[in-house]
mmCIF file of C-alpha atoms in Angstrom:
data_model
loop_
_atom_site.group_PDB
_atom_site.id
_atom_site.type_symbol
_atom_site.label_atom_id
_atom_site.label_comp_id
_atom_site.label_asym_id
_atom_site.label_seq_id
_atom_site.Cartn_x
_atom_site.Cartn_y
_atom_site.Cartn_z
ATOM 1 C CA MET E 1287 -0.878 -22.824 26.953
ATOM 2 C CA PRO E 1288 -1.931 -20.843 30.062
ATOM 3 C CA ASP E 1289 -1.261 -17.384 30.387
ATOM 4 C CA THR E 1290 0.610 -15.490 32.873
ATOM 5 C CA LEU E 1291 0.788 -11.667 33.744
ATOM 6 C CA TYR E 1292 3.970 -9.462 33.579
ATOM 7 C CA ARG E 1293 3.671 -6.159 35.075
ATOM 8 C CA GLY E 1294 0.017 -6.344 34.771
ATOM 9 C CA ARG E 1295 0.009 -7.524 31.102
ATOM 10 C CA ARG E 1296 -0.925 -10.638 29.474
ATOM 11 C CA ALA E 1297 2.173 -12.805 28.711
ATOM 12 C CA ALA E 1298 3.439 -15.885 27.717
ATOM 13 C CA THR E 1299 6.658 -17.413 29.234
ATOM 14 C CA ILE E 1300 9.111 -20.262 28.307
ATOM 15 C CA GLU E 1301 12.327 -21.013 30.736
ATOM 16 C CA ASN E 1302 14.882 -23.619 31.360
ATOM 17 C CA SER E 1303 17.459 -23.653 33.916
ATOM 18 C CA ARG E 1304 19.649 -20.882 32.548
ATOM 19 C CA LEU E 1305 17.036 -18.451 30.883
ATOM 20 C CA ARG E 1306 13.609 -17.216 31.364
ATOM 21 C CA VAL E 1307 12.024 -15.456 28.403
ATOM 22 C CA THR E 1308 8.750 -13.478 28.615
ATOM 23 C CA VAL E 1309 6.827 -12.207 25.615
ATOM 24 C CA LEU E 1310 3.498 -10.021 25.424
ATOM 25 C CA HIS E 1311 0.179 -10.816 23.991
ATOM 26 C CA GLU E 1312 -0.326 -7.507 22.756
ATOM 27 C CA GLY E 1313 2.606 -6.147 20.841
ATOM 28 C CA GLY E 1314 4.447 -9.279 20.868
ATOM 29 C CA HIS E 1315 7.148 -7.639 22.758
ATOM 30 C CA ILE E 1316 10.191 -9.411 24.125
ATOM 31 C CA ALA E 1317 9.913 -8.232 27.468
ATOM 32 C CA GLU E 1318 12.619 -10.198 29.281
ATOM 33 C CA ILE E 1319 15.542 -12.313 28.707
ATOM 34 C CA PHE E 1320 16.230 -12.734 32.521
ATOM 35 C CA ASP E 1321 19.823 -14.469 33.074
ATOM 36 C CA LYS E 1322 18.787 -16.785 36.108
ATOM 37 C CA GLN E 1323 22.539 -16.985 36.838
ATOM 38 C CA THR E 1324 23.169 -13.334 37.252
ATOM 39 C CA GLY E 1325 19.442 -12.455 38.196
ATOM 40 C CA VAL E 1326 19.404 -9.844 35.422
ATOM 41 C CA ASN E 1327 17.025 -9.075 32.588
ATOM 42 C CA PRO E 1328 18.959 -6.800 30.605
ATOM 43 C CA LEU E 1329 16.099 -5.233 28.342
ATOM 44 C CA TRP E 1330 14.598 -1.935 29.188
ATOM 45 C CA THR E 1331 11.582 -2.039 31.394
ATOM 46 C CA PRO E 1332 10.150 1.363 31.319
ATOM 47 C CA HIS E 1333 9.471 2.975 34.806
ATOM 48 C CA TRP E 1334 5.772 4.151 33.861
ATOM 49 C CA PRO E 1335 2.925 1.925 33.866
ATOM 50 C CA SER E 1336 2.246 -0.564 31.171
ATOM 51 C CA ILE E 1337 -1.159 -1.062 29.590
ATOM 52 C CA GLU E 1338 -2.473 -3.039 26.701
ATOM 53 C CA PRO E 1339 -2.152 -1.040 23.404
ATOM 54 C CA SER E 1340 -6.045 -2.060 22.913
ATOM 55 C CA ALA E 1341 -6.871 -0.226 26.207
ATOM 56 C CA TYR E 1342 -5.190 2.935 25.187
ATOM 57 C CA ASP E 1343 -7.291 6.184 24.614
ATOM 58 C CA ARG E 1344 -5.737 9.192 23.848
ATOM 59 C CA SER E 1345 -8.352 11.142 25.641
ATOM 60 C CA LYS E 1346 -7.865 8.913 28.775
ATOM 61 C CA HIS E 1347 -4.478 8.432 28.979
ATOM 62 C CA PRO E 1348 -2.479 11.799 28.714
ATOM 63 C CA GLU E 1349 0.112 10.564 30.778
ATOM 64 C CA TYR E 1350 1.563 8.700 27.677
ATOM 65 C CA GLY E 1351 1.666 11.994 25.607
ATOM 66 C CA GLY E 1352 -0.377 12.636 22.828
ATOM 67 C CA GLY E 1353 1.358 11.745 19.481
ATOM 68 C CA ALA E 1354 1.572 9.093 16.934
ATOM 69 C CA GLU E 1355 3.948 7.375 19.277
ATOM 70 C CA SER E 1356 1.853 7.252 22.369
ATOM 71 C CA LYS E 1357 -0.109 4.150 21.792
ATOM 72 C CA LEU E 1358 3.182 2.179 21.336
ATOM 73 C CA LEU E 1359 4.744 4.060 24.513
ATOM 74 C CA ALA E 1360 1.636 2.677 26.637
ATOM 75 C CA GLY E 1361 2.701 -0.620 26.098
ATOM 76 C CA ILE E 1362 6.289 -0.813 25.208
ATOM 77 C CA ALA E 1363 8.928 -3.128 26.615
ATOM 78 C CA GLY E 1364 12.176 -4.480 25.928
ATOM 79 C CA HIS E 1365 12.711 -5.563 22.295
ATOM 80 C CA ASN E 1366 10.084 -4.568 20.198
ATOM 81 C CA LEU E 1367 9.427 -4.989 16.787
ATOM 82 C CA CYS E 1368 9.324 -2.308 14.063
ATOM 83 C CA LEU E 1369 7.387 -3.227 11.178
ATOM 84 C CA ASP E 1370 6.521 -2.105 8.413
ATOM 85 C CA ILE E 1371 8.136 1.155 9.197
ATOM 86 C CA PHE E 1372 11.110 2.052 11.323
ATOM 87 C CA GLY E 1373 10.055 5.651 12.548
ATOM 88 C CA ALA E 1374 7.275 8.022 12.437
ATOM 89 C CA PRO E 1375 4.259 7.648 10.186
ATOM 90 C CA SER E 1376 3.412 10.460 7.817
ATOM 91 C CA PRO E 1377 0.429 12.769 8.762
ATOM 92 C CA GLU E 1378 -1.871 10.816 6.619
ATOM 93 C CA GLU E 1379 -0.915 7.589 7.818
ATOM 94 C CA ALA E 1380 -1.403 8.612 11.272
ATOM 95 C CA ALA E 1381 -4.777 9.825 10.610
ATOM 96 C CA ALA E 1382 -5.294 6.167 9.059
ATOM 97 C CA GLY E 1383 -4.417 4.444 12.394
ATOM 98 C CA LEU E 1384 -0.763 3.858 11.878
ATOM 99 C CA THR E 1385 1.492 4.228 15.167
ATOM 100 C CA THR E 1386 5.036 4.971 15.079
ATOM 101 C CA HIS E 1387 7.540 1.863 14.238
ATOM 102 C CA GLY E 1388 4.016 0.361 12.459
ATOM 103 C CA GLU E 1389 1.614 -2.203 13.550
ATOM 104 C CA GLY E 1390 4.040 -4.698 14.419
ATOM 105 C CA SER E 1391 4.373 -3.520 18.266
ATOM 106 C CA VAL E 1392 0.985 -2.639 18.937
ATOM 107 C CA VAL E 1393 -1.346 -5.185 17.312
ATOM 108 C CA PRO E 1394 -2.570 -8.538 19.418
ATOM 109 C CA TYR E 1395 -0.466 -11.637 18.964
ATOM 110 C CA GLU E 1396 -1.871 -15.396 18.999
ATOM 111 C CA ILE E 1397 0.770 -17.211 21.226
ATOM 112 C CA ALA E 1398 0.995 -20.948 21.274
ATOM 113 C CA ALA E 1399 3.606 -23.560 22.521
ATOM 114 C CA ARG E 1400 5.135 -25.668 20.181
ATOM 115 C CA SER E 1401 8.175 -28.092 20.508
ATOM 116 C CA GLY E 1402 9.302 -26.540 23.847
ATOM 117 C CA GLY E 1403 9.362 -23.214 22.453
ATOM 118 C CA LEU E 1404 6.824 -20.276 21.333
ATOM 119 C CA VAL E 1405 5.237 -19.544 18.166
ATOM 120 C CA LEU E 1406 3.793 -15.891 17.917
ATOM 121 C CA ARG E 1407 1.422 -14.891 14.804
ATOM 122 C CA ALA E 1408 0.001 -11.622 13.919
ATOM 123 C CA ARG E 1409 -1.962 -10.027 11.179
ATOM 124 C CA LEU E 1410 -1.091 -6.438 10.072
ATOM 125 C CA SER E 1411 -4.240 -5.379 8.451
ATOM 126 C CA LEU E 1412 -2.997 -1.929 7.367
ATOM 127 C CA ALA E 1413 0.111 -3.197 6.100
ATOM 128 C CA GLN E 1414 -1.428 -6.201 4.703
ATOM 129 C CA LEU E 1415 1.207 -8.215 6.281
ATOM 130 C CA LEU E 1416 1.329 -11.532 8.285
ATOM 131 C CA PHE E 1417 4.167 -11.864 10.780
ATOM 132 C CA GLU E 1418 5.343 -14.864 12.801
ATOM 133 C CA ARG E 1419 7.846 -15.280 15.212
ATOM 134 C CA ARG E 1420 9.365 -18.636 16.475
ATOM 135 C CA ILE E 1421 11.310 -18.480 19.669
ATOM 136 C CA GLU E 1422 13.412 -21.270 20.987
ATOM 137 C CA LEU E 1423 15.708 -21.809 24.248
ATOM 138 C CA HIS E 1424 19.365 -23.393 23.736
ATOM 139 C CA ASP E 1425 21.012 -23.154 27.140
ATOM 140 C CA ARG E 1426 21.924 -19.656 27.587
ATOM 141 C CA ASP E 1427 20.901 -18.659 23.743
ATOM 142 C CA VAL E 1428 17.542 -17.647 22.392
ATOM 143 C CA ARG E 1429 16.962 -18.580 18.704
ATOM 144 C CA ILE E 1430 14.398 -16.369 17.088
ATOM 145 C CA HIS E 1431 13.065 -17.308 13.676
ATOM 146 C CA GLU E 1432 10.771 -14.700 11.762
ATOM 147 C CA ILE E 1433 8.654 -15.214 8.772
ATOM 148 C CA LEU E 1434 6.612 -12.386 6.873
ATOM 149 C CA GLU E 1435 4.325 -12.732 4.311
ATOM 150 C CA ASN E 1436 3.070 -10.133 1.829
ATOM 151 C CA LEU E 1437 -0.644 -10.375 1.425
ATOM 152 C CA SER E 1438 -0.616 -7.775 -1.302
ATOM 153 C CA SER E 1439 -0.670 -8.086 -5.069
ATOM 154 C CA PHE E 1440 2.445 -5.536 -5.320
ATOM 155 C CA ASP E 1441 6.191 -5.568 -4.175
ATOM 156 C CA ARG E 1442 6.349 -3.858 -1.073
ATOM 157 C CA PRO E 1443 9.295 -1.503 0.145
ATOM 158 C CA ILE E 1444 9.420 -2.009 3.997
ATOM 159 C CA GLY E 1445 11.328 -1.068 7.083
ATOM 160 C CA TRP E 1446 11.907 -3.868 9.369
ATOM 161 C CA THR E 1447 13.853 -3.373 12.578
ATOM 162 C CA GLN E 1448 14.593 -5.408 15.825
ATOM 163 C CA HIS E 1449 14.171 -2.496 18.303
ATOM 164 C CA VAL E 1450 16.260 -3.911 21.182
ATOM 165 C CA THR E 1451 16.622 -1.601 23.954
ATOM 166 C CA LEU E 1452 18.554 -2.086 27.111
ATOM 167 C CA GLY E 1453 17.940 -0.631 30.358
ATOM 168 C CA PRO E 1454 18.917 -0.503 34.345
ATOM 169 C CA PRO E 1455 19.950 -2.475 36.184
ATOM 170 C CA PHE E 1456 22.208 -3.705 33.165
ATOM 171 C CA ILE E 1457 22.982 -0.446 31.879
ATOM 172 C CA GLU E 1458 24.947 1.720 34.099
ATOM 173 C CA LYS E 1459 26.413 5.150 33.030
ATOM 174 C CA GLY E 1460 30.045 5.238 32.516
ATOM 175 C CA GLU E 1461 30.393 1.435 33.027
ATOM 176 C CA THR E 1462 28.452 -0.522 30.212
ATOM 177 C CA GLN E 1463 30.958 -1.475 27.553
ATOM 178 C CA PHE E 1464 29.789 -2.332 24.164
ATOM 179 C CA ARG E 1465 31.337 -4.070 20.986
ATOM 180 C CA ALA E 1466 29.885 -4.269 17.581
ATOM 181 C CA SER E 1467 30.955 -5.481 13.904
ATOM 182 C CA ALA E 1468 30.073 -1.811 12.777
ATOM 183 C CA THR E 1469 31.824 0.288 10.109
ATOM 184 C CA LEU E 1470 30.825 3.206 8.200
ATOM 185 C CA SER E 1471 28.436 5.391 10.530
ATOM 186 C CA LYS E 1472 26.282 8.462 10.494
ATOM 187 C CA VAL E 1473 24.863 10.758 13.114
ATOM 188 C CA PHE E 1474 20.811 11.216 12.558
ATOM 189 C CA GLU E 1475 20.277 14.585 10.822
ATOM 190 C CA SER E 1476 17.452 15.523 13.027
ATOM 191 C CA PRO E 1477 17.011 15.853 16.943
ATOM 192 C CA VAL E 1478 16.242 12.770 18.845
ATOM 193 C CA GLY E 1479 15.860 14.144 22.462
ATOM 194 C CA GLY E 1480 16.559 17.244 24.568
ATOM 195 C CA ALA E 1481 20.371 16.986 25.119
ATOM 196 C CA ASP E 1482 21.585 15.973 21.693
ATOM 197 C CA TYR E 1483 25.535 16.301 21.877
ATOM 198 C CA MET E 1484 26.733 14.788 18.508
ATOM 199 C CA SER E 1485 27.224 16.620 15.045
ATOM 200 C CA ALA E 1486 24.093 16.372 13.069
ATOM 201 C CA GLY E 1487 24.741 14.371 9.756
ATOM 202 C CA ALA E 1488 28.449 13.893 10.370
ATOM 203 C CA GLU E 1489 29.718 10.847 8.909
ATOM 204 C CA PHE E 1490 32.420 8.790 10.586
ATOM 205 C CA ASP E 1491 34.074 5.304 11.221
ATOM 206 C CA TRP E 1492 32.818 3.396 14.217
ATOM 207 C CA PRO E 1493 33.413 3.617 17.432
ATOM 208 C CA LEU E 1494 34.170 7.446 17.482
ATOM 209 C CA ALA E 1495 31.388 9.719 16.706
ATOM 210 C CA PRO E 1496 32.124 13.642 16.212
ATOM 211 C CA ARG E 1497 30.681 15.640 19.006
ATOM 212 C CA SER E 1498 29.359 19.220 18.400
ATOM 213 C CA ASP E 1499 31.877 20.551 20.653
ATOM 214 C CA GLN E 1500 34.810 19.397 18.139
ATOM 215 C CA GLY E 1501 35.498 16.476 20.527
ATOM 216 C CA PHE E 1502 34.472 12.652 19.899
ATOM 217 C CA ALA E 1503 32.426 10.196 21.593
ATOM 218 C CA ASP E 1504 33.482 6.673 22.120
ATOM 219 C CA LEU E 1505 30.476 4.594 21.391
ATOM 220 C CA ARG E 1506 31.948 1.472 23.110
ATOM 221 C CA LEU E 1507 31.400 2.999 26.637
ATOM 222 C CA CYS E 1508 28.114 4.378 27.953
ATOM 223 C CA ASN E 1509 27.928 7.948 28.554
ATOM 224 C CA SER E 1510 28.340 9.356 32.008
ATOM 225 C CA ALA E 1511 26.984 12.927 31.371
ATOM 226 C CA ALA E 1512 23.869 13.784 33.696
ATOM 227 C CA VAL E 1513 21.717 14.434 30.755
ATOM 228 C CA SER E 1514 22.400 13.198 26.894
ATOM 229 C CA SER E 1515 20.726 12.086 23.706
ATOM 230 C CA ALA E 1516 21.817 10.738 20.457
ATOM 231 C CA TYR E 1517 21.171 8.529 17.408
ATOM 232 C CA THR E 1518 23.791 7.061 14.949
ATOM 233 C CA ALA E 1519 23.362 4.475 12.270
ATOM 234 C CA HIS E 1520 25.940 2.006 11.356
ATOM 235 C CA LEU E 1521 26.732 -0.215 8.567
ATOM 236 C CA MET E 1522 27.623 -3.699 9.642
ATOM 237 C CA ASP E 1523 30.712 -4.958 8.245
ATOM 238 C CA PRO E 1524 29.763 -6.464 4.503
ATOM 239 C CA GLY E 1525 32.625 -8.851 4.924
ATOM 240 C CA ARG E 1526 31.439 -10.809 7.466
ATOM 241 C CA GLU E 1527 28.509 -13.143 6.954
ATOM 242 C CA HIS E 1528 27.025 -12.815 10.543
ATOM 243 C CA ALA E 1529 26.901 -9.338 12.274
ATOM 244 C CA PHE E 1530 26.606 -8.676 16.150
ATOM 245 C CA PHE E 1531 26.707 -6.691 19.006
ATOM 246 C CA VAL E 1532 27.247 -7.061 22.457
ATOM 247 C CA ALA E 1533 27.111 -5.135 25.863
ATOM 248 C CA CYS E 1534 28.605 -5.879 29.166
ATOM 249 C CA THR E 1535 28.629 -4.479 32.644
ATOM 250 C CA PRO E 1536 31.571 -5.940 34.316
ATOM 251 C CA ALA E 1537 30.133 -5.600 37.963
ATOM 252 C CA LEU E 1538 27.383 -7.670 37.154
ATOM 253 C CA GLY E 1539 29.400 -10.562 35.374
ATOM 254 C CA LEU E 1540 27.019 -10.736 32.467
ATOM 255 C CA ALA E 1541 27.558 -10.081 28.558
ATOM 256 C CA PHE E 1542 24.307 -9.782 26.451
ATOM 257 C CA GLY E 1543 23.981 -9.289 22.754
ATOM 258 C CA TYR E 1544 22.670 -10.502 19.490
ATOM 259 C CA VAL E 1545 23.770 -12.010 16.601
ATOM 260 C CA TRP E 1546 22.316 -12.065 12.942
ATOM 261 C CA LYS E 1547 22.960 -12.488 9.199
ATOM 262 C CA SER E 1548 24.486 -9.348 7.760
ATOM 263 C CA ALA E 1549 22.561 -10.154 4.818
ATOM 264 C CA ASP E 1550 19.121 -10.045 6.610
ATOM 265 C CA PHE E 1551 19.783 -6.948 8.544
ATOM 266 C CA PRO E 1552 22.689 -4.640 7.387
ATOM 267 C CA TRP E 1553 22.220 -1.860 9.538
ATOM 268 C CA MET E 1554 22.236 -1.108 13.200
ATOM 269 C CA GLY E 1555 21.342 2.251 15.092
ATOM 270 C CA ILE E 1556 22.195 2.946 18.634
ATOM 271 C CA TRP E 1557 19.764 5.285 20.307
ATOM 272 C CA GLU E 1558 20.736 7.044 23.580
ATOM 273 C CA GLU E 1559 18.242 8.702 25.849
ATOM 274 C CA ASN E 1560 19.696 9.722 29.103
ATOM 275 C CA HIS E 1561 17.123 11.527 30.884
ATOM 276 C CA SER E 1562 16.732 13.959 28.217
ATOM 277 C CA ARG E 1563 13.116 13.841 27.246
ATOM 278 C CA THR E 1564 10.772 15.791 29.785
ATOM 279 C CA ASN E 1565 7.641 15.313 28.266
ATOM 280 C CA PRO E 1566 5.317 12.516 29.213
ATOM 281 C CA PRO E 1567 5.894 9.572 29.477
ATOM 282 C CA TRP E 1568 9.481 9.928 29.746
ATOM 283 C CA ASN E 1569 9.374 12.802 32.325
ATOM 284 C CA GLY E 1570 13.480 13.070 32.677
ATOM 285 C CA ARG E 1571 13.610 9.674 34.137
ATOM 286 C CA THR E 1572 14.899 7.374 31.467
ATOM 287 C CA LEU E 1573 18.103 5.938 31.044
ATOM 288 C CA THR E 1574 18.046 3.454 27.804
ATOM 289 C CA ARG E 1575 20.424 2.227 25.071
ATOM 290 C CA GLY E 1576 18.520 1.099 21.849
ATOM 291 C CA MET E 1577 21.008 -1.564 19.653
ATOM 292 C CA GLU E 1578 18.217 -1.486 16.835
ATOM 293 C CA PHE E 1579 19.464 -3.750 14.111
ATOM 294 C CA GLY E 1580 17.029 -4.082 10.624
ATOM 295 C CA VAL E 1581 17.115 -3.302 7.159
ATOM 296 C CA SER E 1582 16.909 0.650 7.369
ATOM 297 C CA PRO E 1583 19.695 2.979 8.981
ATOM 298 C CA MET E 1584 17.722 5.796 10.271
ATOM 299 C CA PRO E 1585 14.232 6.380 12.012
ATOM 300 C CA GLU E 1586 12.357 8.071 9.501
ATOM 301 C CA SER E 1587 9.061 7.938 7.950
ATOM 302 C CA ARG E 1588 8.217 5.723 4.863
ATOM 303 C CA ARG E 1589 8.560 8.634 2.422
ATOM 304 C CA ASP E 1590 11.847 9.626 3.891
ATOM 305 C CA MET E 1591 13.302 5.967 3.697
ATOM 306 C CA VAL E 1592 12.406 5.662 0.214
ATOM 307 C CA ASP E 1593 13.886 8.925 -0.743
ATOM 308 C CA ARG E 1594 16.862 8.586 1.060
ATOM 309 C CA GLY E 1595 17.369 5.411 -1.049
ATOM 310 C CA ARG E 1596 20.688 4.192 -0.096
ATOM 311 C CA LEU E 1597 23.375 5.275 2.567
ATOM 312 C CA PHE E 1598 26.972 4.425 1.958
ATOM 313 C CA GLY E 1599 25.902 2.382 -1.238
ATOM 314 C CA VAL E 1600 23.438 0.112 0.768
ATOM 315 C CA ARG E 1601 19.691 0.253 0.281
ATOM 316 C CA SER E 1602 17.639 1.812 3.389
ATOM 317 C CA TYR E 1603 14.792 -0.604 3.001
ATOM 318 C CA ARG E 1604 13.924 -4.159 1.935
ATOM 319 C CA TRP E 1605 11.655 -5.213 -0.503
ATOM 320 C CA VAL E 1606 9.167 -7.818 -0.050
ATOM 321 C CA PRO E 1607 7.642 -9.335 -3.189
ATOM 322 C CA ALA E 1608 3.842 -9.716 -3.988
ATOM 323 C CA LYS E 1609 2.194 -12.627 -2.573
ATOM 324 C CA SER E 1610 5.824 -13.929 -1.262
ATOM 325 C CA ARG E 1611 7.423 -14.827 2.063
ATOM 326 C CA VAL E 1612 10.637 -13.886 3.717
ATOM 327 C CA GLU E 1613 12.580 -15.249 6.301
ATOM 328 C CA VAL E 1614 15.228 -14.283 8.899
ATOM 329 C CA LEU E 1615 16.880 -16.133 11.896
ATOM 330 C CA TYR E 1616 18.927 -14.544 14.431
ATOM 331 C CA TRP E 1617 20.094 -15.190 18.153
ATOM 332 C CA ALA E 1618 20.151 -13.201 21.553
ATOM 333 C CA LEU E 1619 23.025 -14.671 23.814
ATOM 334 C CA SER E 1620 23.753 -14.393 27.446
ATOM 335 C CA ARG E 1621 27.419 -15.009 28.750
ATOM 336 C CA SER E 1622 29.150 -14.999 32.133
ATOM 337 C CA ALA E 1623 31.558 -12.355 31.322
ATOM 338 C CA ALA E 1624 34.301 -10.294 33.851
ATOM 339 C CA ALA E 1625 35.191 -8.061 30.895
ATOM 340 C CA ILE E 1626 33.632 -7.492 27.537
ATOM 341 C CA PRO E 1627 34.078 -10.013 24.893
ATOM 342 C CA GLU E 1628 35.552 -8.726 21.754
ATOM 343 C CA SER E 1629 33.153 -10.463 19.607
ATOM 344 C CA LEU E 1630 30.113 -12.791 19.517
ATOM 345 C CA GLU E 1631 30.043 -16.063 17.282
ATOM 346 C CA TRP E 1632 26.904 -17.506 15.510
ATOM 347 C CA PRO E 1633 25.813 -20.455 17.963
ATOM 348 C CA THR E 1634 26.873 -23.951 16.183
#
């Protein structure tokens, strides 16, 4: 399969008359799900130059910062995979080479064409995991099938999150609307940016999150503030077989979202970065909304993930048995819409 370039990065693309999907060879990011009818890619494209993670050198690339997340940020795009942690590594893990959100978003992937779709494969050597992602197009729907194999001889507690990040021009302050099958919710206990405005650690019911000024933030609408930052965790309705989120900017005529099995990914995190991070590479210029569904509620270290254990009675990680494989299936959906749909259904 011939390679293409996407923002100077080695990439592979599949398309039909409705969509174009582009994935990156290094990091495996789904960089775009371009809707041809509206001419919009809802996924986030960082404003900074993108480089291959293998080319990143902390001493040569200060423009990406200097922390455990810098290698990831140097090559991040759109929908990135957090595996086998969702959050920062411990100091010891970082010293051993582990980056924020794990190897899944920085390792090289082998990409092949198969039956009109793409198959991505990567070996996570530090985590002792094999990962495979199969992507197929069905009209305006994207079918994504993932297979994870534990190569080690012991059961593993892991983080596994689909870090779907939306950005401009799809995201607009005070205009973009959201719906989700969320229920019990909690504000992250720690700061996530330079302008946190929610009451840290507060528990609430979707969609009204307690603000630190005693008011409430309606998470169904993109924040219109000049500067803001937040992270909230949401238990997806356990009474529904399929969980979903959908976002819509009515002026663009596009609704975009994901549908997945609640048993596979019981949690969704909402990350809000609205020009609050002034350090490199953010530099106060980023507007994003992360809709991050996975097996963990909070972006935290492996130790904190395991120590948390459960939230609202639901486990905060997933076990992968020794020498075993687990599989998940989910969909990304694009729809023409003059107003936001109240739900998304599993394609038939």
